[in-house]
Tab-separated table of C-alpha atoms in Angstrom:
chain	number	residue	atom	x	y	z
A	350	MET	CA	9.183	22.738	-10.608
A	351	LEU	CA	7.567	21.459	-7.429
A	352	LYS	CA	3.743	21.761	-7.492
A	353	GLU	CA	2.577	23.776	-4.454
A	354	ASN	CA	0.544	21.969	-1.830
A	355	SER	CA	0.827	18.645	-3.578
A	356	ILE	CA	1.580	15.176	-2.224
A	357	ALA	CA	2.556	11.744	-3.392
A	358	ILE	CA	1.611	8.801	-1.191
A	359	LEU	CA	3.395	5.481	-1.354
A	360	ALA	CA	0.818	2.835	-0.394
A	361	GLY	CA	-0.368	-0.710	-0.101
A	362	GLY	CA	-2.886	-2.410	2.101
A	363	ILE	CA	-5.630	-1.483	4.562
A	364	GLY	CA	-3.550	0.911	6.724
A	365	ALA	CA	-2.657	2.981	3.635
A	366	ALA	CA	-6.283	2.918	2.373
A	367	LYS	CA	-7.491	4.325	5.702
A	368	PHE	CA	-4.971	7.179	5.648
A	369	ILE	CA	-5.788	8.039	2.036
A	370	ASP	CA	-9.482	7.932	2.907
A	371	GLY	CA	-8.673	10.504	5.618
A	372	VAL	CA	-6.863	12.698	3.027
A	373	SER	CA	-9.891	12.452	0.718
A	374	ARG	CA	-11.973	14.079	3.475
A	375	LEU	CA	-9.837	17.188	3.438
A	376	LYS	CA	-10.778	18.657	0.037
A	377	ALA	CA	-10.793	22.224	1.392
A	378	PHE	CA	-7.240	21.635	2.635
A	379	ILE	CA	-5.677	19.988	-0.430
A	380	PRO	CA	-7.300	19.843	-3.840
A	381	GLU	CA	-8.054	16.305	-5.141
A	382	GLU	CA	-5.982	16.919	-8.239
A	383	ASN	CA	-2.961	17.508	-5.987
A	384	VAL	CA	-3.001	14.070	-4.502
A	385	ARG	CA	-1.294	11.087	-6.286
A	386	VAL	CA	-1.004	7.663	-4.858
A	387	ILE	CA	1.791	5.256	-5.926
A	388	ILE	CA	0.549	1.696	-5.300
A	389	ASN	CA	2.316	-1.650	-4.676
A	390	VAL	CA	1.910	-4.220	-7.387
A	391	GLY	CA	3.879	-6.956	-5.571
A	392	ASP	CA	0.620	-8.549	-4.445
A	393	ASP	CA	-0.821	-8.749	-7.971
A	394	SER	CA	-1.631	-12.205	-9.136
A	395	THR	CA	-3.503	-14.134	-11.828
A	396	MET	CA	-6.246	-16.423	-10.510
A	397	ASN	CA	-8.881	-18.358	-12.646
A	398	GLY	CA	-7.402	-16.542	-15.621
A	399	LEU	CA	-8.090	-13.097	-14.132
A	400	TYR	CA	-5.555	-10.393	-13.339
A	401	ILE	CA	-6.017	-9.248	-9.784
A	402	CYS	CA	-4.553	-6.126	-8.159
A	403	PRO	CA	-5.376	-6.430	-4.446
A	404	ASP	CA	-3.708	-3.214	-3.153
A	405	PHE	CA	-5.118	-1.069	-5.996
A	406	ASP	CA	-8.622	-2.397	-5.442
A	407	ILE	CA	-8.594	-1.870	-1.669
A	408	ILE	CA	-7.567	1.704	-2.114
A	409	ALA	CA	-9.912	2.388	-4.982
A	410	TYR	CA	-12.937	0.773	-3.283
A	411	THR	CA	-12.141	2.626	-0.046
A	412	ILE	CA	-11.941	6.131	-1.610
A	413	ALA	CA	-14.981	5.344	-3.710
A	414	GLY	CA	-16.940	4.556	-0.531
A	415	ILE	CA	-17.790	1.008	-1.626
A	416	VAL	CA	-15.382	-1.073	0.354
A	417	ASP	CA	-16.810	-3.684	2.742
A	418	PRO	CA	-16.889	-1.891	6.115
A	419	VAL	CA	-16.141	-4.883	8.199
A	420	LYS	CA	-13.436	-6.707	6.196
A	421	LYS	CA	-11.945	-3.439	4.833
A	422	TRP	CA	-11.479	-5.138	1.457
A	423	GLY	CA	-13.768	-6.284	-1.267
A	424	ILE	CA	-17.088	-4.549	-1.963
A	425	GLN	CA	-19.898	-3.996	0.510
A	426	ASN	CA	-23.004	-6.144	0.228
A	427	ASP	CA	-21.286	-8.416	-2.323
A	428	THR	CA	-22.499	-11.908	-3.076
A	429	PHE	CA	-20.337	-14.991	-3.779
A	430	ASN	CA	-22.389	-16.981	-6.293
A	431	CYS	CA	-19.614	-17.057	-8.964
A	432	LEU	CA	-17.146	-18.380	-6.421
A	433	SER	CA	-19.579	-21.148	-5.311
A	434	MET	CA	-20.047	-22.226	-8.946
A	435	LEU	CA	-16.307	-22.299	-9.518
A	436	GLU	CA	-15.906	-24.627	-6.512
A	437	LEU	CA	-18.633	-26.835	-8.085
A	438	TYR	CA	-16.890	-26.899	-11.459
A	439	THR	CA	-13.280	-27.291	-10.198
A	440	ASP	CA	-14.185	-29.609	-7.307
A	441	GLU	CA	-11.722	-27.755	-5.145
A	442	PRO	CA	-12.007	-24.856	-2.578
A	443	GLN	CA	-11.422	-21.318	-3.812
A	444	TRP	CA	-9.045	-20.071	-1.131
A	445	PHE	CA	-8.956	-16.538	-2.561
A	446	SER	CA	-12.422	-14.968	-1.756
A	447	ILE	CA	-13.751	-12.871	-4.543
A	448	GLY	CA	-17.295	-11.475	-4.519
A	449	ASP	CA	-19.435	-11.171	-7.685
A	450	LYS	CA	-18.947	-7.399	-8.001
A	451	ASP	CA	-15.293	-7.795	-7.294
A	452	PHE	CA	-15.121	-10.371	-10.121
A	453	ALA	CA	-16.476	-7.694	-12.444
A	454	THR	CA	-13.451	-5.447	-11.689
A	455	HIS	CA	-11.065	-8.298	-12.501
A	456	LEU	CA	-12.937	-9.205	-15.641
A	457	PHE	CA	-12.879	-5.587	-16.884
A	458	ARG	CA	-9.187	-5.279	-15.896
A	459	THR	CA	-8.256	-8.523	-17.739
A	460	LYS	CA	-10.173	-7.560	-20.781
A	461	LEU	CA	-8.488	-4.124	-21.058
A	462	LEU	CA	-4.997	-5.715	-20.514
A	463	ALA	CA	-5.754	-8.285	-23.277
A	464	GLU	CA	-6.725	-5.316	-25.643
A	465	GLY	CA	-3.152	-3.886	-25.040
A	466	LYS	CA	-3.675	-1.352	-22.380
A	467	THR	CA	-0.991	-0.864	-19.824
A	468	LEU	CA	-1.667	-1.496	-16.071
A	469	THR	CA	-1.575	2.256	-15.589
A	470	GLY	CA	-4.098	2.809	-18.345
A	471	VAL	CA	-6.408	0.168	-16.815
A	472	ALA	CA	-6.019	1.777	-13.406
A	473	LEU	CA	-7.102	5.165	-14.819
A	474	GLU	CA	-10.144	3.583	-16.466
A	475	ILE	CA	-11.248	1.810	-13.250
A	476	GLN	CA	-10.722	4.850	-11.012
A	477	GLN	CA	-12.707	7.103	-13.429
A	478	ARG	CA	-15.607	4.619	-13.533
A	479	LEU	CA	-15.597	4.635	-9.724
A	480	SER	CA	-15.510	8.431	-9.558
A	481	VAL	CA	-12.193	8.423	-7.675
A	482	ARG	CA	-10.667	11.809	-8.093
A	483	PHE	CA	-7.195	11.134	-6.755
A	484	LEU	CA	-4.752	9.798	-9.309
A	485	LEU	CA	-3.974	6.140	-8.427
A	486	LEU	CA	-0.793	4.865	-10.105
A	487	PRO	CA	0.636	1.337	-10.140
A	488	CYS	CA	4.355	1.738	-9.297
A	489	THR	CA	5.211	-0.130	-12.529
A	490	ASP	CA	3.491	-1.479	-15.638
A	491	ASP	CA	6.019	-4.423	-15.576
A	492	ILE	CA	5.684	-7.695	-13.768
A	493	LEU	CA	6.900	-7.357	-10.132
A	494	ARG	CA	5.978	-9.998	-7.603
A	495	THR	CA	6.649	-10.318	-3.901
A	496	MET	CA	8.060	-13.737	-3.197
A	497	ILE	CA	8.113	-15.281	0.286
A	498	HIS	CA	10.929	-17.644	1.120
A	499	THR	CA	10.002	-19.804	4.128
A	500	VAL	CA	12.354	-21.480	6.548
A	501	ASP	CA	10.906	-24.870	5.287
A	502	GLY	CA	12.272	-24.007	1.814
A	503	ASP	CA	8.927	-23.182	0.150
A	504	LEU	CA	8.692	-20.243	-2.286
A	505	LEU	CA	5.275	-18.535	-2.132
A	506	GLU	CA	3.701	-15.673	-3.915
A	507	PHE	CA	2.350	-13.065	-1.578
A	508	GLU	CA	-1.386	-14.098	-1.759
A	509	GLU	CA	-0.408	-17.776	-1.322
A	510	TYR	CA	1.494	-16.843	1.856
A	511	PHE	CA	-1.038	-14.260	3.184
A	512	VAL	CA	-4.321	-15.684	2.251
A	513	ARG	CA	-4.044	-19.442	1.537
A	514	GLU	CA	-1.460	-20.030	4.304
A	515	LYS	CA	-2.881	-17.246	6.516
A	516	ALA	CA	0.677	-15.827	7.040
A	517	MET	CA	1.492	-18.830	9.255
A	518	PRO	CA	4.761	-19.991	7.670
A	519	LYS	CA	7.948	-18.707	9.258
A	520	VAL	CA	9.681	-16.431	6.800
A	521	GLU	CA	13.401	-16.586	6.029
A	522	SER	CA	13.554	-13.808	3.503
A	523	ILE	CA	11.514	-11.805	0.898
A	524	SER	CA	12.557	-11.196	-2.669
A	525	PHE	CA	10.898	-9.491	-5.633
A	526	ARG	CA	10.667	-11.393	-8.862
A	527	GLY	CA	11.150	-9.064	-11.794
A	528	ASN	CA	12.877	-6.287	-9.844
A	529	ASN	CA	15.829	-6.311	-12.227
A	530	SER	CA	13.647	-5.367	-15.131
A	531	ALA	CA	10.602	-3.645	-13.618
A	532	LYS	CA	10.847	0.184	-14.090
A	533	ALA	CA	8.840	2.963	-12.633
A	534	THR	CA	6.364	4.525	-15.129
A	535	PRO	CA	6.853	7.985	-16.498
A	536	GLN	CA	3.781	9.022	-14.445
A	537	VAL	CA	5.366	7.737	-11.252
A	538	LEU	CA	8.682	9.375	-11.901
A	539	GLU	CA	6.920	12.635	-12.651
A	540	THR	CA	4.852	12.387	-9.518
A	541	LEU	CA	7.882	11.732	-7.304
A	542	SER	CA	9.809	14.564	-8.970
A	543	TYR	CA	7.218	17.287	-8.813
A	544	SER	CA	5.169	16.642	-5.774
A	545	LYS	CA	5.892	19.006	-2.924
A	546	LYS	CA	5.879	16.297	-0.247
A	547	ILE	CA	6.133	12.475	-0.305
A	548	ILE	CA	4.481	10.382	2.347
A	549	ILE	CA	5.073	6.736	3.006
A	550	ALA	CA	1.726	5.483	4.313
A	551	PRO	CA	1.357	3.346	7.437
A	552	SER	CA	1.830	0.100	5.426
A	553	ASN	CA	3.737	-3.062	6.016
A	554	PRO	CA	7.304	-1.838	5.124
A	555	TYR	CA	8.532	-5.295	4.000
A	556	LEU	CA	5.473	-6.441	1.996
A	557	SER	CA	3.802	-3.212	0.759
A	558	ILE	CA	6.418	-0.516	0.543
A	559	ASP	CA	9.655	-2.383	-0.218
A	560	PRO	CA	8.282	-3.712	-3.598
A	561	ILE	CA	7.693	-0.059	-4.645
A	562	LEU	CA	11.246	0.798	-3.497
A	563	ALA	CA	12.521	-2.125	-5.515
A	564	THR	CA	11.060	-0.747	-8.684
A	565	GLY	CA	13.672	0.724	-10.970
A	566	GLY	CA	14.158	4.441	-10.564
A	567	ILE	CA	12.195	5.010	-7.380
A	568	MET	CA	14.764	4.449	-4.689
A	569	THR	CA	17.303	6.794	-6.309
A	570	LEU	CA	14.665	9.467	-6.684
A	571	LEU	CA	13.512	9.173	-3.042
A	572	GLU	CA	17.132	9.330	-1.819
A	573	GLU	CA	17.501	12.643	-3.825
A	574	ARG	CA	14.276	13.943	-2.296
A	575	LYS	CA	14.881	12.629	1.205
A	576	LYS	CA	14.311	16.081	2.925
A	577	ASP	CA	10.751	16.052	1.468
A	578	VAL	CA	9.940	12.477	2.429
A	579	SER	CA	8.154	11.384	5.570
A	580	PHE	CA	6.762	8.070	6.900
A	581	ILE	CA	3.881	7.181	9.191
A	582	SER	CA	4.700	4.219	11.517
A	583	PRO	CA	2.419	1.206	11.159
A	584	ILE	CA	3.627	0.078	14.584
A	585	ILE	CA	1.842	1.375	17.748
A	586	ASN	CA	3.288	0.338	21.100
A	587	GLY	CA	5.178	-2.583	19.592
A	588	LYS	CA	2.219	-3.974	17.662
A	589	ALA	CA	0.789	-3.787	14.151
A	590	ILE	CA	-2.980	-2.970	13.931
A	591	LYS	CA	-3.454	-5.540	11.146
A	592	GLY	CA	-1.311	-7.923	9.199
A	593	PRO	CA	2.004	-9.780	9.787
A	594	THR	CA	4.304	-6.834	10.159
A	595	THR	CA	5.505	-7.590	13.695
A	596	LYS	CA	5.524	-11.313	13.048
A	597	LEU	CA	7.962	-10.703	10.158
A	598	MET	CA	10.036	-8.367	12.315
A	599	LYS	CA	10.453	-11.000	14.925
A	600	GLU	CA	11.323	-13.596	12.336
A	601	PHE	CA	13.961	-11.314	10.965
A	602	GLY	CA	15.411	-10.736	14.382
A	603	LEU	CA	14.256	-7.098	14.430
A	604	GLU	CA	12.992	-4.934	17.230
A	605	THR	CA	9.206	-4.604	16.924
A	606	SER	CA	9.001	-0.846	17.336
A	607	CYS	CA	8.656	2.434	15.473
A	608	VAL	CA	12.424	2.890	15.933
A	609	GLU	CA	13.088	-0.128	13.692
A	610	ILE	CA	10.672	1.347	11.073
A	611	ALA	CA	12.663	4.522	11.184
A	612	ARG	CA	15.874	2.536	10.699
A	613	HIS	CA	14.272	0.833	7.717
A	614	TYR	CA	13.398	4.094	5.969
A	615	ASN	CA	16.588	5.987	7.081
A	616	SER	CA	17.938	6.310	3.554
A	617	VAL	CA	14.839	7.794	2.012
A	618	ALA	CA	12.993	9.739	4.683
A	619	SER	CA	13.708	12.612	7.034
A	620	THR	CA	10.452	13.102	8.950
A	621	ALA	CA	8.664	10.490	11.067
A	622	PHE	CA	5.100	10.385	12.334
A	623	ILE	CA	4.722	8.088	15.335
A	624	ASP	CA	1.921	7.241	17.665
A	625	ILE	CA	1.527	9.188	20.946
A	626	ARG	CA	1.780	5.869	22.803
A	627	ASP	CA	5.305	5.724	21.514
A	628	LYS	CA	6.460	9.109	22.455
A	629	GLU	CA	9.278	7.752	24.685
A	630	LYS	CA	10.829	6.421	21.399
A	631	ARG	CA	11.060	9.958	19.940
A	632	GLY	CA	14.615	10.513	21.156
A	633	ALA	CA	15.939	7.361	19.604
A	634	ILE	CA	14.411	8.272	16.268
A	635	GLU	CA	15.654	11.838	16.446
A	636	GLN	CA	19.146	10.370	16.963
A	637	LEU	CA	18.769	8.728	13.580
A	638	GLY	CA	18.470	12.242	12.085
A	639	TYR	CA	14.677	12.467	11.813
A	640	LYS	CA	12.300	15.315	12.644
A	641	VAL	CA	9.644	13.501	14.702
A	642	HIS	CA	5.949	14.313	15.305
A	643	CYS	CA	3.786	12.392	17.764
A	644	CYS	CA	0.012	12.038	17.354
A	645	ASP	CA	-2.812	9.494	17.551
A	646	THR	CA	-2.185	7.250	14.530
A	647	LEU	CA	-4.909	4.668	15.464
A	648	MET	CA	-7.555	5.148	12.690
A	649	ILE	CA	-10.621	3.503	14.304
A	650	ASP	CA	-13.280	5.487	12.447
A	651	ALA	CA	-13.748	8.196	9.773
A	652	SER	CA	-13.071	11.045	12.194
A	653	LYS	CA	-9.788	9.551	13.297
A	654	LYS	CA	-8.711	8.938	9.734
A	655	LYS	CA	-9.361	12.609	8.901
A	656	GLU	CA	-7.732	13.789	12.152
A	657	LEU	CA	-4.534	11.887	11.335
A	658	ALA	CA	-4.479	13.169	7.711
A	659	ARG	CA	-5.041	16.739	8.858
A	660	PHE	CA	-2.258	16.478	11.452
A	661	VAL	CA	0.223	15.143	8.875
A	662	LEU	CA	-0.567	17.667	6.215
A	663	GLU	CA	-0.531	20.620	8.605
A	664	LYS	CA	2.968	19.564	9.945
A	665	LEU	CA	4.277	19.101	6.375
A	666	PHE	CA	2.802	22.318	4.933
């Protein structure tokens, strides 16, 4: 039975974190216990012996109110003494910037995993300690990694591509290592089955959402629930606010527009939220079978995040 006034959000990255933060500011509209977030694990990596979950941490830190307000990732007012000492010991630059407080998260996570907890179990521990009331769920407890195939023949993990190489290499294709064996957790399948509405956050579709869709059991369930699934376009007037979304689209020979995003999600979604600056694209998206809503999707501050979240929820409910 569908739970009234409940939502599941598919999420990864800063755009998703902003939208979820907006939802968290609408407690009178939707109870916190009615919001579940299914998070990409394709970015997860092991560095310096520590298990790191970038997308989970960005979202958890943002909702907890401790995210760095400038970078939009990491923890505010963090120091980097541990990183400096690692560079001294290893005699090589640490290209993945981790603050001292952030290191504590990774140490705690790695310890719990070594004790036999699942990734979902660890996620629940961390969000409880951070007083995050939304349920944050990794899309799988299995190993699933986003792999970047460059035109030069290199094979890079996501963080190697995005952070170390600054997303500069030209991409030929993207694959997901482990997708043949990675299965959605029971908590994720329950969430997608019983949430009243499912929202695909304004994330990079190829790097943040596709790994979730590649997880066993999720795509089929979304296709069955298509009439209840919506997406928020991460593209505004042909550009992405942050990250390599439009760069990838160009490299794949795709149109850099919200229409292409609609094509990408056409098998799993029936409602589209696009920016008001793209209102002339509405007809093209409607021709794909979508119900389309236009609004200001540029989340430049807390009030704009809340405004977008309210608009989306009011249209869905």
